[in-house]
Coordinates of C-alpha atoms in Angstrom, one line a residue:
S1 CA 114.7 -85.7 -3.2
A2 CA 113.4 -82.3 -2.1
H3 CA 109.8 -83.4 -2.7
R4 CA 110.4 -86.5 -0.6
G5 CA 111.9 -84.4 2.2
S6 CA 108.9 -82.0 2.3
A7 CA 106.5 -84.9 2.3
S8 CA 108.2 -86.5 5.3
D9 CA 108.1 -83.2 7.2
T10 CA 104.4 -82.9 6.9
P11 CA 103.5 -85.8 9.3
A12 CA 106.2 -84.5 11.8
R13 CA 104.6 -81.1 11.8
A14 CA 101.2 -82.6 12.2
G15 CA 102.3 -84.7 15.1
A16 CA 104.0 -81.7 16.8
G17 CA 100.8 -79.7 16.4
A18 CA 98.7 -82.4 17.9
R19 CA 101.0 -82.7 20.9
L20 CA 100.9 -78.9 21.4
R21 CA 97.1 -78.9 21.3
A22 CA 97.0 -81.8 23.8
A23 CA 99.4 -80.0 26.1
T24 CA 97.3 -76.8 25.9
R25 CA 94.2 -78.7 26.8
W26 CA 95.9 -80.2 29.9
V27 CA 97.2 -76.8 30.9
V28 CA 93.7 -75.2 30.6
L29 CA 92.1 -78.1 32.5
A30 CA 94.7 -77.7 35.3
L31 CA 94.1 -74.0 35.6
L32 CA 90.4 -74.5 35.6
G33 CA 90.7 -77.2 38.2
G34 CA 93.0 -75.1 40.4
A35 CA 90.6 -72.1 40.2
A36 CA 87.6 -74.4 41.1
L37 CA 89.5 -75.7 44.2
A38 CA 90.4 -72.2 45.3
L39 CA 86.8 -71.0 44.9
A40 CA 85.6 -74.0 46.8
H41 CA 88.0 -73.3 49.6
W42 CA 86.8 -69.6 49.6
A43 CA 83.2 -70.8 49.7
G44 CA 84.1 -72.6 53.0
A45 CA 85.1 -69.2 54.4
W46 CA 81.7 -67.8 53.5
R47 CA 80.0 -70.7 55.2
R48 CA 81.9 -69.9 58.4
L49 CA 80.7 -66.3 58.1
A50 CA 77.1 -67.5 57.7
R51 CA 77.4 -69.7 60.8
A52 CA 78.9 -66.8 62.8
L53 CA 76.0 -64.6 61.7
A54 CA 73.3 -67.2 62.5
G55 CA 70.7 -65.8 64.8
R56 CA 71.5 -62.2 64.2
H57 CA 68.8 -59.7 65.0
P58 CA 68.3 -55.9 65.0
L59 CA 69.3 -54.1 68.1
P60 CA 66.3 -52.3 69.6
G61 CA 66.3 -48.5 69.4
G62 CA 68.5 -46.9 72.0
P63 CA 71.8 -45.0 72.3
L64 CA 73.7 -47.4 70.0
A65 CA 71.2 -47.1 67.2
S66 CA 71.3 -43.3 67.5
T67 CA 75.1 -43.4 67.4
V68 CA 75.0 -45.4 64.2
E69 CA 72.6 -42.9 62.6
R70 CA 74.7 -39.9 63.6
L71 CA 78.0 -41.5 62.4
R72 CA 76.3 -42.6 59.2
R73 CA 75.5 -39.0 58.4
A74 CA 79.0 -37.8 59.4
A75 CA 80.6 -40.4 57.1
G76 CA 78.4 -39.3 54.1
V77 CA 76.6 -42.6 53.7
R78 CA 73.2 -42.1 52.1
R79 CA 71.9 -45.6 52.4
P80 CA 70.4 -46.8 55.7
V81 CA 72.8 -48.9 57.7
R82 CA 71.3 -51.6 60.0
L83 CA 72.8 -52.4 63.4
L84 CA 72.6 -56.1 64.2
V85 CA 73.7 -58.3 67.1
A86 CA 74.9 -61.9 66.4
P87 CA 75.2 -64.2 69.4
R88 CA 77.9 -66.4 67.8
L89 CA 80.0 -63.6 66.4
R90 CA 83.3 -62.9 68.1
V91 CA 84.3 -59.5 66.6
P92 CA 82.4 -56.5 65.1
L93 CA 82.3 -56.5 61.3
T94 CA 80.5 -55.0 58.3
T95 CA 78.3 -57.0 55.8
G96 CA 76.4 -56.3 52.7
V97 CA 77.2 -54.4 49.5
L98 CA 73.8 -53.0 48.5
F99 CA 72.2 -53.3 52.0
P100 CA 75.0 -52.7 54.5
A101 CA 74.8 -53.7 58.1
V102 CA 77.1 -53.3 61.1
V103 CA 77.0 -56.6 63.1
V104 CA 78.4 -56.7 66.6
P105 CA 78.7 -59.5 69.2
P106 CA 76.8 -59.2 72.4
R107 CA 80.0 -58.4 74.3
V108 CA 80.2 -55.0 72.6
V109 CA 76.9 -54.1 74.3
R110 CA 77.7 -55.7 77.6
E111 CA 81.4 -55.0 78.2
L112 CA 82.4 -51.9 76.4
D113 CA 81.9 -48.4 77.8
P114 CA 79.9 -45.9 75.7
E115 CA 83.0 -44.1 74.4
A116 CA 84.6 -47.4 73.2
Q117 CA 81.2 -48.5 71.7
E118 CA 81.1 -45.2 69.7
A119 CA 84.7 -45.7 68.5
V120 CA 84.0 -49.3 67.4
L121 CA 80.8 -48.3 65.5
A122 CA 82.7 -45.4 63.9
H123 CA 85.4 -47.8 62.6
E124 CA 82.7 -50.1 61.1
L125 CA 80.8 -47.1 59.5
A126 CA 84.1 -46.1 57.9
H127 CA 84.2 -49.5 56.2
V128 CA 80.7 -48.9 54.8
A129 CA 81.6 -45.4 53.5
R130 CA 84.7 -46.8 51.8
H131 CA 82.7 -49.6 50.1
D132 CA 85.3 -52.1 51.5
N133 CA 82.9 -55.0 51.2
A134 CA 82.6 -54.6 47.4
W135 CA 86.3 -54.4 46.7
L136 CA 87.1 -57.2 49.1
V137 CA 84.7 -59.6 47.2
L138 CA 86.2 -58.4 43.9
C139 CA 89.8 -59.1 45.0
G140 CA 88.8 -62.4 46.5
V141 CA 87.3 -63.6 43.2
L142 CA 90.4 -62.5 41.2
E143 CA 92.8 -64.0 43.8
R144 CA 91.1 -67.4 43.4
V145 CA 90.6 -67.4 39.6
F146 CA 94.2 -66.3 39.0
F147 CA 95.5 -68.4 41.9
F148 CA 98.9 -68.8 40.2
Q149 CA 99.6 -65.1 40.4
P150 CA 101.1 -64.1 43.7
L151 CA 100.7 -60.3 42.9
L152 CA 97.0 -60.5 43.6
R153 CA 97.4 -61.9 47.1
V154 CA 100.0 -59.2 47.9
A155 CA 97.7 -56.5 46.5
R156 CA 94.7 -57.7 48.5
R157 CA 96.7 -57.8 51.8
E158 CA 98.0 -54.3 51.2
L159 CA 94.5 -53.0 50.5
Q160 CA 93.1 -54.6 53.7
E161 CA 96.0 -53.1 55.8
H162 CA 95.4 -49.7 54.3
A163 CA 91.7 -49.9 54.8
E164 CA 92.1 -50.8 58.5
L165 CA 94.4 -47.8 59.1
A166 CA 92.2 -45.4 57.2
C167 CA 89.2 -46.5 59.3
D168 CA 91.2 -46.1 62.5
D169 CA 92.1 -42.6 61.5
W170 CA 88.5 -41.6 60.6
A171 CA 87.2 -43.1 63.8
V172 CA 89.6 -41.1 65.9
A173 CA 88.7 -37.9 64.0
A174 CA 85.0 -38.6 64.2
T175 CA 84.9 -39.3 67.9
G176 CA 87.5 -36.8 68.9
G177 CA 89.6 -39.2 71.1
R178 CA 92.4 -41.7 70.6
L179 CA 91.9 -43.6 73.9
P180 CA 88.4 -45.0 73.3
L181 CA 89.4 -46.6 70.0
A182 CA 92.6 -48.0 71.4
R183 CA 90.8 -49.4 74.3
G184 CA 88.0 -50.9 72.1
L185 CA 90.5 -52.4 69.7
A186 CA 92.5 -54.0 72.5
E187 CA 89.3 -55.3 74.1
V188 CA 88.0 -56.8 70.8
A189 CA 91.4 -58.4 70.1
G190 CA 91.1 -60.2 73.5
W191 CA 87.9 -61.9 72.4
F192 CA 89.7 -64.1 69.8
A193 CA 89.7 -67.8 70.4
D194 CA 92.9 -69.8 70.1
R195 CA 92.1 -71.0 66.6
T196 CA 90.0 -68.2 65.2
R197 CA 90.1 -67.9 61.4
A198 CA 89.6 -64.7 59.5
L199 CA 86.2 -64.2 57.9
P200 CA 85.6 -62.7 54.4
A201 CA 84.2 -59.4 55.7
P202 CA 85.9 -56.2 56.8
G203 CA 86.0 -55.9 60.5
M204 CA 87.6 -54.0 63.3
A205 CA 90.2 -56.7 64.1
R206 CA 91.4 -59.7 62.1
P207 CA 93.5 -62.7 63.3
G208 CA 97.1 -62.2 62.5
A209 CA 96.8 -58.5 62.0
Q210 CA 99.4 -56.1 63.5
L211 CA 97.0 -55.2 66.3
T212 CA 99.7 -54.0 68.7
L213 CA 101.3 -51.7 66.1
R214 CA 97.8 -50.3 65.3
V215 CA 97.2 -49.5 69.0
Q216 CA 100.6 -47.8 69.2
R217 CA 99.8 -45.8 66.0
I218 CA 96.5 -44.7 67.4
L219 CA 98.1 -43.5 70.7
D220 CA 101.0 -41.8 68.9
E221 CA 100.3 -38.0 69.4
R222 CA 102.7 -37.2 66.5
H223 CA 100.3 -38.9 64.0
A224 CA 97.5 -36.7 62.9
P225 CA 94.5 -38.8 61.9
A226 CA 92.8 -37.9 58.6
G227 CA 89.3 -36.5 58.8
S228 CA 88.3 -37.7 55.4
L229 CA 87.8 -41.2 54.1
G230 CA 89.9 -42.3 51.1
R231 CA 88.4 -44.6 48.5
P232 CA 90.7 -47.5 47.4
V233 CA 90.2 -46.7 43.7
S234 CA 93.9 -47.0 42.8
G235 CA 94.1 -50.3 44.7
V236 CA 91.1 -51.8 43.0
V237 CA 92.5 -50.7 39.6
A238 CA 95.7 -52.4 40.5
A239 CA 93.8 -55.5 41.4
F240 CA 92.1 -55.5 37.9
L241 CA 95.4 -55.0 36.1
A242 CA 97.4 -57.5 38.1
P243 CA 96.1 -60.5 36.1
A244 CA 97.5 -58.9 33.0
A245 CA 101.0 -59.3 34.5
V246 CA 100.5 -63.1 34.3
L247 CA 101.4 -62.9 30.6
V248 CA 104.7 -61.2 31.4
L249 CA 105.6 -62.2 35.0
P250 CA 103.9 -65.5 35.7
G251 CA 106.2 -66.5 38.5
V252 CA 107.7 -63.3 39.9
T253 CA 106.9 -62.3 43.4
P254 CA 107.2 -58.5 43.9
A255 CA 109.8 -57.1 46.3
A256 CA 108.3 -55.8 49.5
P257 CA 108.1 -52.0 49.5
E258 CA 110.6 -50.1 51.5
R259 CA 109.2 -48.9 54.8
A260 CA 110.6 -46.8 57.6
P261 CA 112.2 -49.0 60.2
V262 CA 109.9 -49.5 63.2
D263 CA 111.2 -50.5 66.6
P264 CA 108.4 -52.5 68.2
V265 CA 107.8 -51.2 71.7
P266 CA 107.1 -54.0 74.3
A267 CA 103.3 -54.3 74.8
A268 CA 103.8 -54.0 78.6
R269 CA 105.2 -50.5 78.1
V270 CA 102.4 -49.2 75.9
Q271 CA 100.2 -47.1 78.1
L272 CA 97.1 -44.9 77.7
A273 CA 98.0 -41.3 77.1
P274 CA 95.7 -38.5 78.3
A275 CA 94.4 -35.8 75.9
P276 CA 97.2 -33.3 75.1
R277 CA 97.0 -29.9 76.7
A278 CA 97.7 -26.7 74.9
E279 CA 101.0 -26.1 76.5
A280 CA 102.2 -29.7 76.1
S281 CA 104.8 -30.5 73.5
P282 CA 105.4 -33.9 71.8
P283 CA 108.1 -36.1 73.5
E284 CA 111.6 -35.5 72.2
P285 CA 113.0 -38.4 70.1
V286 CA 115.8 -40.4 71.6
D287 CA 118.8 -41.3 69.5
R288 CA 120.0 -44.8 69.8
A289 CA 122.8 -46.5 68.0
G290 CA 121.6 -49.3 65.8
P291 CA 123.5 -52.1 64.0
G292 CA 126.8 -51.0 62.5
G293 CA 126.9 -47.9 64.6
L294 CA 124.1 -46.1 62.6
A295 CA 121.9 -43.9 64.8
R296 CA 118.2 -44.3 64.6
T297 CA 115.4 -42.4 66.3
E298 CA 112.7 -43.8 68.5
P299 CA 110.0 -42.1 70.6
A300 CA 110.6 -41.5 74.3
D301 CA 109.3 -44.0 76.9
P302 CA 105.5 -43.5 76.8
L303 CA 105.2 -45.0 80.4
A304 CA 107.5 -42.3 81.8
A305 CA 105.7 -39.5 79.9
L306 CA 102.4 -40.8 81.1
E307 CA 103.5 -41.0 84.7
R308 CA 104.7 -37.4 84.6
E309 CA 101.4 -36.2 83.1
L310 CA 99.4 -38.1 85.7
A311 CA 101.6 -36.8 88.5
A312 CA 101.2 -33.2 87.2
L313 CA 97.4 -33.7 86.9
G314 CA 97.2 -35.0 90.5
G315 CA 99.2 -32.1 91.8
E316 CA 97.0 -29.6 90.0
L317 CA 93.9 -31.2 91.5
A318 CA 95.4 -31.1 95.0
D319 CA 96.3 -27.4 94.5
L320 CA 92.8 -26.7 93.2
R321 CA 91.2 -28.5 96.1
A322 CA 93.4 -26.6 98.6
D323 CA 92.5 -23.3 97.0
V324 CA 88.8 -24.1 97.0
D325 CA 89.0 -25.0 100.7
A326 CA 90.9 -21.8 101.5
R327 CA 88.2 -19.7 99.8
G328 CA 85.4 -21.6 101.6
L329 CA 83.9 -22.8 98.3
G330 CA 83.9 -26.5 99.1
A331 CA 80.1 -26.7 99.3
R332 CA 79.9 -25.2 95.8
Y333 CA 82.6 -27.0 93.9
G334 CA 83.1 -30.2 96.1
D335 CA 81.0 -32.3 93.7
D336 CA 82.9 -31.1 90.7
L337 CA 86.3 -32.0 92.3
A338 CA 85.0 -35.4 93.3
E339 CA 84.0 -36.0 89.7
L340 CA 87.4 -35.0 88.5
D341 CA 88.9 -37.5 91.0
E342 CA 86.7 -40.3 89.6
Q343 CA 87.7 -39.5 86.0
L344 CA 91.3 -39.7 86.9
E345 CA 90.8 -43.0 88.6
R346 CA 89.0 -44.3 85.5
V347 CA 91.9 -43.3 83.3
Q348 CA 94.3 -45.1 85.6
A349 CA 92.2 -48.2 85.6
G350 CA 91.7 -48.2 81.9
R351 CA 95.5 -47.7 81.4
G352 CA 96.2 -50.9 83.4
R353 CA 93.5 -52.8 81.6
L354 CA 94.8 -51.9 78.1
A355 CA 98.4 -52.7 79.2
A356 CA 97.3 -56.2 80.3
L357 CA 95.4 -56.8 77.0
L358 CA 98.4 -55.6 74.9
S359 CA 100.6 -58.0 76.9
R360 CA 98.4 -60.8 75.6
L361 CA 98.6 -59.5 72.1
A362 CA 102.4 -59.4 72.2
A363 CA 102.5 -63.2 72.5
P364 CA 99.3 -64.5 70.8
P365 CA 98.4 -68.2 71.3
G366 CA 99.0 -70.5 68.4
A367 CA 101.7 -68.3 66.8
G368 CA 102.6 -69.4 63.3
E369 CA 99.2 -70.9 62.5
E370 CA 96.0 -69.1 61.2
P371 CA 93.2 -69.0 63.9
R372 CA 89.6 -70.0 62.9
V373 CA 86.1 -69.4 64.0
P374 CA 84.5 -72.6 65.4

């Protein structure tokens, strides 16, 4: 009887093994098919990038080429970096792993002032120094091959956000001014079309990015920008190790990291802040009761602080002009005072221009859907 039972179990075990092998084959085929579809969709993004870069050509030698060379040395990049202009491109970006290039649209040359141009180029040179193109391609491949693992998508987004902030900080430190980078970022953000889609290359601004918060961070005098460029080594290692988590956590989405609460300031109130003077002190925080009666701290109104600074500056210029006239030195210092008046007028004009652009960023067109490049 025992012999007959073991003989009858053999076909059952063989049938179960055959079903398991068949199921495994179907699972493997499904995974390979999903990875192939994800890679094909990513190839479409690279085709959009190729169309946007069509017709690019080197920018003839001039101030911008000299600026790129100076910033390249300051960033510690040993390889030559080409400066190209692409007529169909909408925003500045960086291309190439072995042969890097900074590619800008013609509007950067035509519409940005020299200080904003320098800030834009510094941001892009920071991407080259950090090798952001290399790790972005690596993370893109892993994200598509292991498309069923949400940790990879989260890791790639965090790396991109960190890269943009690090490049902002270095650009401010390298150029010595916050206002040019903030103005350049706001200008570039205004060049997006209604349905612009993100391109697979690190650039100064991406559709859907927190551009308003980045501008506020740049203008925040309490934030000291780092003068060195961090390499995303830990992030790339995490991107390599994330697929191993598939074996343990195939369907778990990580909890969002805790961050300090940020009260978004209306874009219309974000204004350009002049360079701090030696005797100036940072604005005092204002306590405001939050939900449940808990107090939270937010910065003072930047518009009111700016108006006070501009009023004080105008008063100082008036006193200085009166003193010069009283001493009979108008012929000697009249041109200098006129130049200071023109600089003050430019600051006021730039403030209004940035405020208008930030107002457009506060309510982007096509909210809720990802823009695309035509």
